Amino acid sequence: MGSNPTPRTEVREKQFKESMTHMNSLHCTDNGLFSALSRWFGERFTKYMLESLSYPSSRYYIRVNTLKTTVDYVIDELRRIGLEVFRSSFLPEAVATPIRGPFKISIHAKKVVVDKFTAESVMLGADVYSPGVIRAKNIGEGDLVTVVAPNGRPVAEGVALISGSEMLHRKEGLAVKTLKSLFKAPKIRALKLFTEGAIYDQSLPAMITSRILDPKPGEVIIDMCAAPGGKTTHIAQLTENRATIIAVDRSKNRLAKLEENCRRLNVTCVKTLVHDSRYLSEVIGENYADKVLLDPPCTALGVRPKVFEKRKAKDIVATAEYQRQLLREAVKLVKRGGIIVYSTCTLSVEENELNIIYALRKMRLKLVKQERMIGMPSSTVLKNIPLGYTQRFFPHIHETPGYFIAKLVKT
Ligand code: SAH
């Protein structure tokens, strides 16, 4: 391999430079996010809310797949491999294990810069794979290195398993073995329990969403944005595979992932459909479903941990408009008297409360009281928003990702 940069390293260099332009921290001002949120939540609340996103929640949640096993069995198995495990006091199928940290990371002379996505998992203890490396100057095999995010935040220290130039050229394989990370979360997906379909890792609010839908055997349920199927498979579990679930997603590849999850988790009552759900009633018909789950794409501002946020205020506006298109279709799909649950993992008022206010004004919908209020009603924090029956999870208050859930009935 010559010393000229290959196209691949050029791509990585470009990625690195782009990331540096987003160097502004989470509560930055120049992407407009802080003001987009603080105009609703106030500056102090917004500051704490955004700061908490740079750290993971204190607990890692796991859903026990009761189609295959029992909660007691899973707890025993997790304890047997040395994990501390708690039962959720809210959901019988949920267990949690602590995420430890923050730990002190030594700053070594040699640094491996990784992309945002890689940094966010290495921060929790994952190893670094070559495709995630965007800069690795003067690194030799066996060197002790500090792994840093594109904005310079150290996320772990580890040992280089190959040289820096190999890291930049290889398309797969381990690059740095992580020895100590800022936080330590269990590698749930590597467990036999996971590969055998006994458990699924899912945040607490994500699990609560399917509980709030309250699926019953015999019902026809449409999941409009279903892949990779965390909520679909939970809904199936709650009905013991006795509902008819139509899982729709625009992405064929992501839907293939959902099908794989259904097989592993022993979910048998799901029919999949690749379609743009904004036009779903054209193929499924109107007034078809007893219940509809709409978990649309969102700006994901509530997802944590983040090393920085790359979304801008203008993304909120465009995404909210897209979600309204899906909401209008959800109303067509559900029967009169049927239920729509709308959820997002984002913090913006535009994608959450304002979309619900829009739906209530324009469509034959009413808000329904939610059986499981573990977060808080939006109106507790947003004094000008008269929505008593919505549920918000705030990362700095509830120790969860930021999340929103609304339950509506078609009148
Ligand atoms: N509910 C899922 C996560 C959904 S993420 C779970 O719990 O696992 C949002 C999904 O919406 C993505 O898979 C994306 O491919 C899909 N999507 C985006 N626009 C869509 C559209 N117009 N119609 C159908 N699916 C869409």
CSV table of N, CA, C and O in Angstrom, one decimal, residues 126-213:
chain,number,residue,atom,x,y,z
A,126,ALA,N,-17.7,-0.9,24.4
A,126,ALA,CA,-17.5,-1.7,23.2
A,126,ALA,C,-16.1,-1.5,22.7
A,126,ALA,O,-15.4,-0.5,23.0
A,127,ASP,N,-15.6,-2.5,22.0
A,127,ASP,CA,-14.3,-2.4,21.3
A,127,ASP,C,-14.4,-1.5,20.0
A,127,ASP,O,-15.5,-1.3,19.5
A,128,VAL,N,-13.3,-1.1,19.5
A,128,VAL,CA,-13.3,-0.3,18.3
A,128,VAL,C,-13.0,-1.2,17.1
A,128,VAL,O,-12.0,-1.9,17.1
A,129,TYR,N,-13.8,-1.1,16.1
A,129,TYR,CA,-13.6,-1.9,14.9
A,129,TYR,C,-13.1,-0.9,13.8
A,129,TYR,O,-13.4,0.3,13.8
A,130,SER,N,-12.3,-1.4,12.9
A,130,SER,CA,-11.6,-0.6,11.9
A,130,SER,C,-12.5,0.4,11.2
A,130,SER,O,-12.1,1.6,11.0
A,131,PRO,N,-13.7,0.0,10.7
A,131,PRO,CA,-14.5,1.0,9.9
A,131,PRO,C,-14.9,2.2,10.7
A,131,PRO,O,-15.2,3.3,10.1
A,132,GLY,N,-14.8,2.1,12.0
A,132,GLY,CA,-15.2,3.3,12.9
A,132,GLY,C,-14.1,4.3,13.1
A,132,GLY,O,-14.3,5.4,13.6
A,133,VAL,N,-12.9,3.9,12.7
A,133,VAL,CA,-11.7,4.8,12.9
A,133,VAL,C,-11.6,5.9,11.9
A,133,VAL,O,-11.7,5.6,10.7
A,134,ILE,N,-11.5,7.2,12.3
A,134,ILE,CA,-11.3,8.2,11.3
A,134,ILE,C,-9.9,8.9,11.3
A,134,ILE,O,-9.5,9.5,10.4
A,135,ARG,N,-9.2,8.7,12.4
A,135,ARG,CA,-7.8,9.2,12.5
A,135,ARG,C,-7.0,8.3,13.4
A,135,ARG,O,-7.5,8.0,14.5
A,136,ALA,N,-5.8,8.0,13.0
A,136,ALA,CA,-5.0,7.1,13.9
A,136,ALA,C,-3.5,7.4,13.5
A,136,ALA,O,-2.9,6.5,12.9
A,137,LYS,N,-3.0,8.5,13.9
A,137,LYS,CA,-1.6,8.9,13.5
A,137,LYS,C,-0.6,8.2,14.4
A,137,LYS,O,-0.7,8.2,15.6
A,138,ASN,N,0.5,7.7,13.8
A,138,ASN,CA,1.7,7.2,14.5
A,138,ASN,C,1.3,6.1,15.5
A,138,ASN,O,1.9,6.0,16.6
A,139,ILE,N,0.3,5.3,15.2
A,139,ILE,CA,-0.1,4.2,16.2
A,139,ILE,C,0.6,2.9,15.7
A,139,ILE,O,0.5,2.5,14.5
A,140,GLY,N,1.2,2.2,16.7
A,140,GLY,CA,1.8,0.9,16.4
A,140,GLY,C,1.0,-0.1,17.1
A,140,GLY,O,0.3,0.1,18.1
A,141,GLU,N,1.1,-1.4,16.6
A,141,GLU,CA,0.4,-2.5,17.2
A,141,GLU,C,0.9,-2.6,18.7
A,141,GLU,O,2.1,-2.4,19.0
A,142,GLY,N,0.0,-2.8,19.6
A,142,GLY,CA,0.4,-2.9,21.0
A,142,GLY,C,0.5,-1.6,21.8
A,142,GLY,O,0.6,-1.6,23.0
A,143,ASP,N,0.3,-0.4,21.1
A,143,ASP,CA,0.4,0.9,21.8
A,143,ASP,C,-0.9,1.0,22.7
A,143,ASP,O,-2.0,0.6,22.3
A,144,LEU,N,-0.6,1.7,23.8
A,144,LEU,CA,-1.8,2.1,24.6
A,144,LEU,C,-2.3,3.4,24.0
A,144,LEU,O,-1.6,4.3,23.8
A,145,VAL,N,-3.6,3.5,23.8
A,145,VAL,CA,-4.2,4.7,23.2
A,145,VAL,C,-5.4,5.2,23.9
A,145,VAL,O,-6.0,4.4,24.7
A,146,THR,N,-5.7,6.5,23.7
A,146,THR,CA,-7.0,7.0,24.2
A,146,THR,C,-7.9,7.1,23.0
A,146,THR,O,-7.5,7.6,21.9
A,147,VAL,N,-9.1,6.6,23.1
A,147,VAL,CA,-10.1,6.6,22.0
A,147,VAL,C,-10.9,7.9,22.2
A,147,VAL,O,-11.4,8.1,23.3
A,148,VAL,N,-10.9,8.8,21.2
A,148,VAL,CA,-11.6,10.0,21.4
A,148,VAL,C,-12.7,10.2,20.3
A,148,VAL,O,-12.5,9.7,19.2
A,149,ALA,N,-13.7,10.9,20.6
A,149,ALA,CA,-14.8,11.2,19.7
A,149,ALA,C,-14.3,12.3,18.7
A,149,ALA,O,-13.3,13.0,19.0
A,150,PRO,N,-15.0,12.6,17.6
A,150,PRO,CA,-14.5,13.6,16.7
A,150,PRO,C,-14.5,15.0,17.3
A,150,PRO,O,-13.7,15.9,16.9
A,151,ASN,N,-15.2,15.2,18.4
A,151,ASN,CA,-15.1,16.6,19.1
A,151,ASN,C,-14.0,16.6,20.2
A,151,ASN,O,-14.0,17.5,21.0
A,152,GLY,N,-13.2,15.5,20.2
A,152,GLY,CA,-12.1,15.5,21.2
A,152,GLY,C,-12.4,14.9,22.5
A,152,GLY,O,-11.5,14.8,23.4
A,153,ARG,N,-13.7,14.5,22.7
A,153,ARG,CA,-14.0,13.9,24.0
A,153,ARG,C,-13.5,12.5,24.2
A,153,ARG,O,-13.7,11.6,23.4
A,154,PRO,N,-12.6,12.3,25.2
A,154,PRO,CA,-12.1,10.9,25.4
A,154,PRO,C,-13.2,10.0,25.9
A,154,PRO,O,-14.0,10.4,26.8
A,155,VAL,N,-13.4,8.9,25.3
A,155,VAL,CA,-14.4,7.9,25.7
A,155,VAL,C,-13.9,6.6,26.2
A,155,VAL,O,-14.6,5.9,26.9
A,156,ALA,N,-12.6,6.3,25.9
A,156,ALA,CA,-12.1,5.1,26.5
A,156,ALA,C,-10.6,5.0,26.3
A,156,ALA,O,-10.0,5.9,25.6
A,157,GLU,N,-9.9,4.1,27.0
A,157,GLU,CA,-8.5,3.8,26.7
A,157,GLU,C,-8.4,2.3,26.3
A,157,GLU,O,-9.2,1.5,26.8
A,158,GLY,N,-7.4,2.0,25.5
A,158,GLY,CA,-7.3,0.6,25.1
A,158,GLY,C,-6.0,0.3,24.5
A,158,GLY,O,-5.1,1.2,24.5
A,159,VAL,N,-5.9,-0.9,23.9
A,159,VAL,CA,-4.7,-1.3,23.3
A,159,VAL,C,-4.9,-1.5,21.8
A,159,VAL,O,-5.9,-2.1,21.4
A,160,ALA,N,-4.0,-0.9,21.0
A,160,ALA,CA,-4.1,-1.0,19.5
A,160,ALA,C,-3.8,-2.4,19.1
A,160,ALA,O,-2.7,-2.9,19.5
A,161,LEU,N,-4.6,-3.1,18.4
A,161,LEU,CA,-4.4,-4.5,18.0
A,161,LEU,C,-3.7,-4.5,16.6
A,161,LEU,O,-3.1,-5.6,16.3
A,162,ILE,N,-3.7,-3.4,15.9
A,162,ILE,CA,-3.1,-3.3,14.6
A,162,ILE,C,-2.5,-1.9,14.5
A,162,ILE,O,-2.8,-1.0,15.4
A,163,SER,N,-1.7,-1.6,13.5
A,163,SER,CA,-1.1,-0.3,13.3
A,163,SER,C,-2.2,0.7,12.9
A,163,SER,O,-3.2,0.3,12.4
A,164,GLY,N,-1.9,2.0,13.1
A,164,GLY,CA,-2.8,3.1,12.7
A,164,GLY,C,-3.2,3.0,11.2
A,164,GLY,O,-4.4,3.2,10.9
A,165,SER,N,-2.2,2.8,10.4
A,165,SER,CA,-2.5,2.8,8.9
A,165,SER,C,-3.4,1.6,8.6
A,165,SER,O,-4.3,1.7,7.7
A,166,GLU,N,-3.2,0.5,9.2
A,166,GLU,CA,-4.1,-0.7,9.0
A,166,GLU,C,-5.5,-0.4,9.4
A,166,GLU,O,-6.5,-0.7,8.8
A,167,MET,N,-5.6,0.3,10.6
A,167,MET,CA,-7.0,0.7,11.1
A,167,MET,C,-7.7,1.5,10.0
A,167,MET,O,-8.9,1.3,9.8
A,168,LEU,N,-7.0,2.3,9.3
A,168,LEU,CA,-7.6,3.2,8.4
A,168,LEU,C,-7.9,2.5,7.0
A,168,LEU,O,-8.8,3.0,6.3
A,169,HIS,N,-7.2,1.4,6.8
A,169,HIS,CA,-7.5,0.8,5.5
A,169,HIS,C,-8.4,-0.4,5.6
A,169,HIS,O,-9.0,-0.8,4.6
A,170,ARG,N,-8.4,-1.0,6.7
A,170,ARG,CA,-9.2,-2.3,6.8
A,170,ARG,C,-10.7,-2.0,6.8
A,170,ARG,O,-11.2,-1.0,7.4
A,171,LYS,N,-11.5,-2.9,6.2
A,171,LYS,CA,-12.9,-2.6,6.1
A,171,LYS,C,-13.7,-3.4,7.2
A,171,LYS,O,-14.9,-3.3,7.3
A,172,GLU,N,-12.9,-4.2,7.9
A,172,GLU,CA,-13.6,-5.0,9.0
A,172,GLU,C,-12.6,-5.4,10.0
A,172,GLU,O,-11.3,-5.2,9.8
A,173,GLY,N,-13.0,-5.9,11.2
A,173,GLY,CA,-12.1,-6.4,12.2
A,173,GLY,C,-11.8,-5.4,13.3
A,173,GLY,O,-12.0,-4.2,13.2
A,174,LEU,N,-11.3,-6.0,14.4
A,174,LEU,CA,-11.0,-5.2,15.6
A,174,LEU,C,-9.8,-4.3,15.4
A,174,LEU,O,-8.8,-4.7,14.8
A,175,ALA,N,-9.9,-3.1,15.9
A,175,ALA,CA,-8.7,-2.2,15.8
A,175,ALA,C,-8.2,-1.9,17.2
A,175,ALA,O,-7.0,-1.9,17.4
A,176,VAL,N,-9.0,-1.6,18.1
A,176,VAL,CA,-8.6,-1.3,19.5
A,176,VAL,C,-9.4,-2.1,20.5
A,176,VAL,O,-10.7,-2.1,20.4
A,177,LYS,N,-8.7,-2.8,21.4
A,177,LYS,CA,-9.4,-3.5,22.4
A,177,LYS,C,-9.6,-2.5,23.6
A,177,LYS,O,-8.6,-2.0,24.1
A,178,THR,N,-10.8,-2.3,24.0
A,178,THR,CA,-11.1,-1.3,25.0
A,178,THR,C,-10.7,-2.0,26.4
A,178,THR,O,-11.2,-3.1,26.7
A,179,LEU,N,-9.9,-1.2,27.1
A,179,LEU,CA,-9.5,-1.7,28.5
A,179,LEU,C,-10.3,-1.0,29.6
A,179,LEU,O,-10.7,-1.6,30.6
A,180,LYS,N,-10.6,0.3,29.3
A,180,LYS,CA,-11.4,1.0,30.3
A,180,LYS,C,-12.2,2.1,29.5
A,180,LYS,O,-11.7,2.8,28.7
A,181,SER,N,-13.5,2.1,29.8
A,181,SER,CA,-14.3,3.1,29.1
A,181,SER,C,-15.0,4.0,30.1
A,181,SER,O,-15.0,3.8,31.3
A,182,LEU,N,-15.5,5.1,29.6
A,182,LEU,CA,-16.1,6.1,30.5
A,182,LEU,C,-17.2,5.5,31.3
A,182,LEU,O,-17.4,5.8,32.5
A,183,PHE,N,-18.0,4.7,30.7
A,183,PHE,CA,-19.1,3.9,31.4
A,183,PHE,C,-18.9,2.4,31.0
A,183,PHE,O,-18.3,2.1,30.0
A,184,LYS,N,-19.7,1.7,31.8
A,184,LYS,CA,-19.6,0.2,31.5
A,184,LYS,C,-21.0,-0.4,31.5
A,184,LYS,O,-21.7,-0.4,32.5
A,185,ALA,N,-21.4,-0.8,30.3
A,185,ALA,CA,-22.7,-1.4,30.2
A,185,ALA,C,-22.5,-2.9,29.8
A,185,ALA,O,-21.6,-3.1,29.0
A,186,PRO,N,-23.4,-3.8,30.2
A,186,PRO,CA,-23.2,-5.2,29.8
A,186,PRO,C,-23.4,-5.3,28.3
A,186,PRO,O,-24.2,-4.6,27.7
A,187,LYS,N,-22.7,-6.3,27.7
A,187,LYS,CA,-22.9,-6.5,26.2
A,187,LYS,C,-24.0,-7.5,26.0
A,187,LYS,O,-23.7,-8.7,25.8
A,188,ILE,N,-25.2,-7.0,26.2
A,188,ILE,CA,-26.4,-7.9,26.2
A,188,ILE,C,-26.5,-8.7,24.9
A,188,ILE,O,-26.8,-9.9,24.9
A,189,ARG,N,-26.2,-8.1,23.7
A,189,ARG,CA,-26.4,-8.7,22.5
A,189,ARG,C,-25.5,-9.9,22.2
A,189,ARG,O,-25.7,-10.7,21.3
A,190,ALA,N,-24.4,-9.9,23.0
A,190,ALA,CA,-23.5,-11.0,22.9
A,190,ALA,C,-23.9,-12.2,23.7
A,190,ALA,O,-23.3,-13.3,23.6
A,191,LEU,N,-24.9,-12.1,24.5
A,191,LEU,CA,-25.2,-13.2,25.5
A,191,LEU,C,-26.0,-14.3,24.7
A,191,LEU,O,-26.8,-14.0,23.8
A,192,LYS,N,-25.9,-15.5,25.3
A,192,LYS,CA,-26.7,-16.6,24.7
A,192,LYS,C,-28.2,-16.3,24.9
A,192,LYS,O,-29.0,-16.6,24.0
A,193,LEU,N,-28.5,-15.7,26.0
A,193,LEU,CA,-29.9,-15.4,26.3
A,193,LEU,C,-30.5,-14.6,25.1
A,193,LEU,O,-31.6,-14.7,24.7
A,194,PHE,N,-29.6,-13.7,24.6
A,194,PHE,CA,-30.1,-12.8,23.5
A,194,PHE,C,-30.2,-13.6,22.2
A,194,PHE,O,-31.3,-13.6,21.5
A,195,THR,N,-29.1,-14.3,21.9
A,195,THR,CA,-29.2,-15.1,20.6
A,195,THR,C,-30.2,-16.2,20.6
A,195,THR,O,-30.7,-16.5,19.5
A,196,GLU,N,-30.6,-16.6,21.7
A,196,GLU,CA,-31.7,-17.7,21.8
A,196,GLU,C,-33.1,-17.0,21.8
A,196,GLU,O,-34.0,-17.8,21.9
A,197,GLY,N,-33.1,-15.7,21.9
A,197,GLY,CA,-34.4,-15.1,21.8
A,197,GLY,C,-35.1,-15.0,23.2
A,197,GLY,O,-36.4,-14.8,23.3
A,198,ALA,N,-34.4,-15.1,24.3
A,198,ALA,CA,-35.0,-15.0,25.6
A,198,ALA,C,-35.2,-13.6,26.1
A,198,ALA,O,-36.0,-13.3,26.9
A,199,ILE,N,-34.3,-12.7,25.5
A,199,ILE,CA,-34.4,-11.3,25.9
A,199,ILE,C,-34.2,-10.4,24.7
A,199,ILE,O,-33.8,-10.8,23.6
A,200,TYR,N,-34.7,-9.1,24.9
A,200,TYR,CA,-34.5,-8.1,23.9
A,200,TYR,C,-34.2,-6.8,24.6
A,200,TYR,O,-34.8,-6.5,25.6
A,201,ASP,N,-33.1,-6.1,24.2
A,201,ASP,CA,-32.8,-4.9,24.9
A,201,ASP,C,-33.6,-3.7,24.3
A,201,ASP,O,-33.7,-3.5,23.1
A,202,GLN,N,-34.3,-3.0,25.2
A,202,GLN,CA,-35.2,-2.0,24.9
A,202,GLN,C,-35.4,-1.0,26.0
A,202,GLN,O,-35.4,-1.5,27.2
A,203,SER,N,-35.5,0.3,25.7
A,203,SER,CA,-35.6,1.2,26.9
A,203,SER,C,-36.9,1.1,27.6
A,203,SER,O,-37.9,0.6,27.0
A,204,LEU,N,-37.0,1.6,28.8
A,204,LEU,CA,-38.2,1.5,29.6
A,204,LEU,C,-39.4,2.2,28.9
A,204,LEU,O,-40.4,1.6,28.7
A,205,PRO,N,-39.2,3.4,28.4
A,205,PRO,CA,-40.3,4.1,27.7
A,205,PRO,C,-40.8,3.4,26.4
A,205,PRO,O,-42.0,3.3,26.1
A,206,ALA,N,-39.8,2.7,25.7
A,206,ALA,CA,-40.2,2.0,24.5
A,206,ALA,C,-41.1,0.8,24.9
A,206,ALA,O,-42.1,0.5,24.3
A,207,MET,N,-40.8,0.2,26.0
A,207,MET,CA,-41.7,-0.9,26.5
A,207,MET,C,-43.0,-0.4,27.0
A,207,MET,O,-44.0,-1.1,26.7
A,208,ILE,N,-43.0,0.7,27.6
A,208,ILE,CA,-44.2,1.3,28.1
A,208,ILE,C,-45.2,1.6,27.0
A,208,ILE,O,-46.4,1.5,27.1
A,209,THR,N,-44.6,2.0,25.8
A,209,THR,CA,-45.4,2.4,24.7
A,209,THR,C,-46.3,1.2,24.2
A,209,THR,O,-47.5,1.4,24.0
A,210,SER,N,-45.7,0.0,24.1
A,210,SER,CA,-46.5,-1.2,23.7
A,210,SER,C,-47.6,-1.5,24.8
A,210,SER,O,-48.7,-2.0,24.5
A,211,ARG,N,-47.2,-1.3,26.1
A,211,ARG,CA,-48.1,-1.5,27.2
A,211,ARG,C,-49.3,-0.6,27.1
A,211,ARG,O,-50.5,-1.0,27.4
A,212,ILE,N,-49.0,0.7,26.7
A,212,ILE,CA,-50.1,1.7,26.6
A,212,ILE,C,-51.0,1.4,25.5
A,212,ILE,O,-52.2,1.6,25.5
A,213,LEU,N,-50.5,0.8,24.4
A,213,LEU,CA,-51.4,0.3,23.3
A,213,LEU,C,-52.4,-0.7,23.8
A,213,LEU,O,-53.5,-0.9,23.3
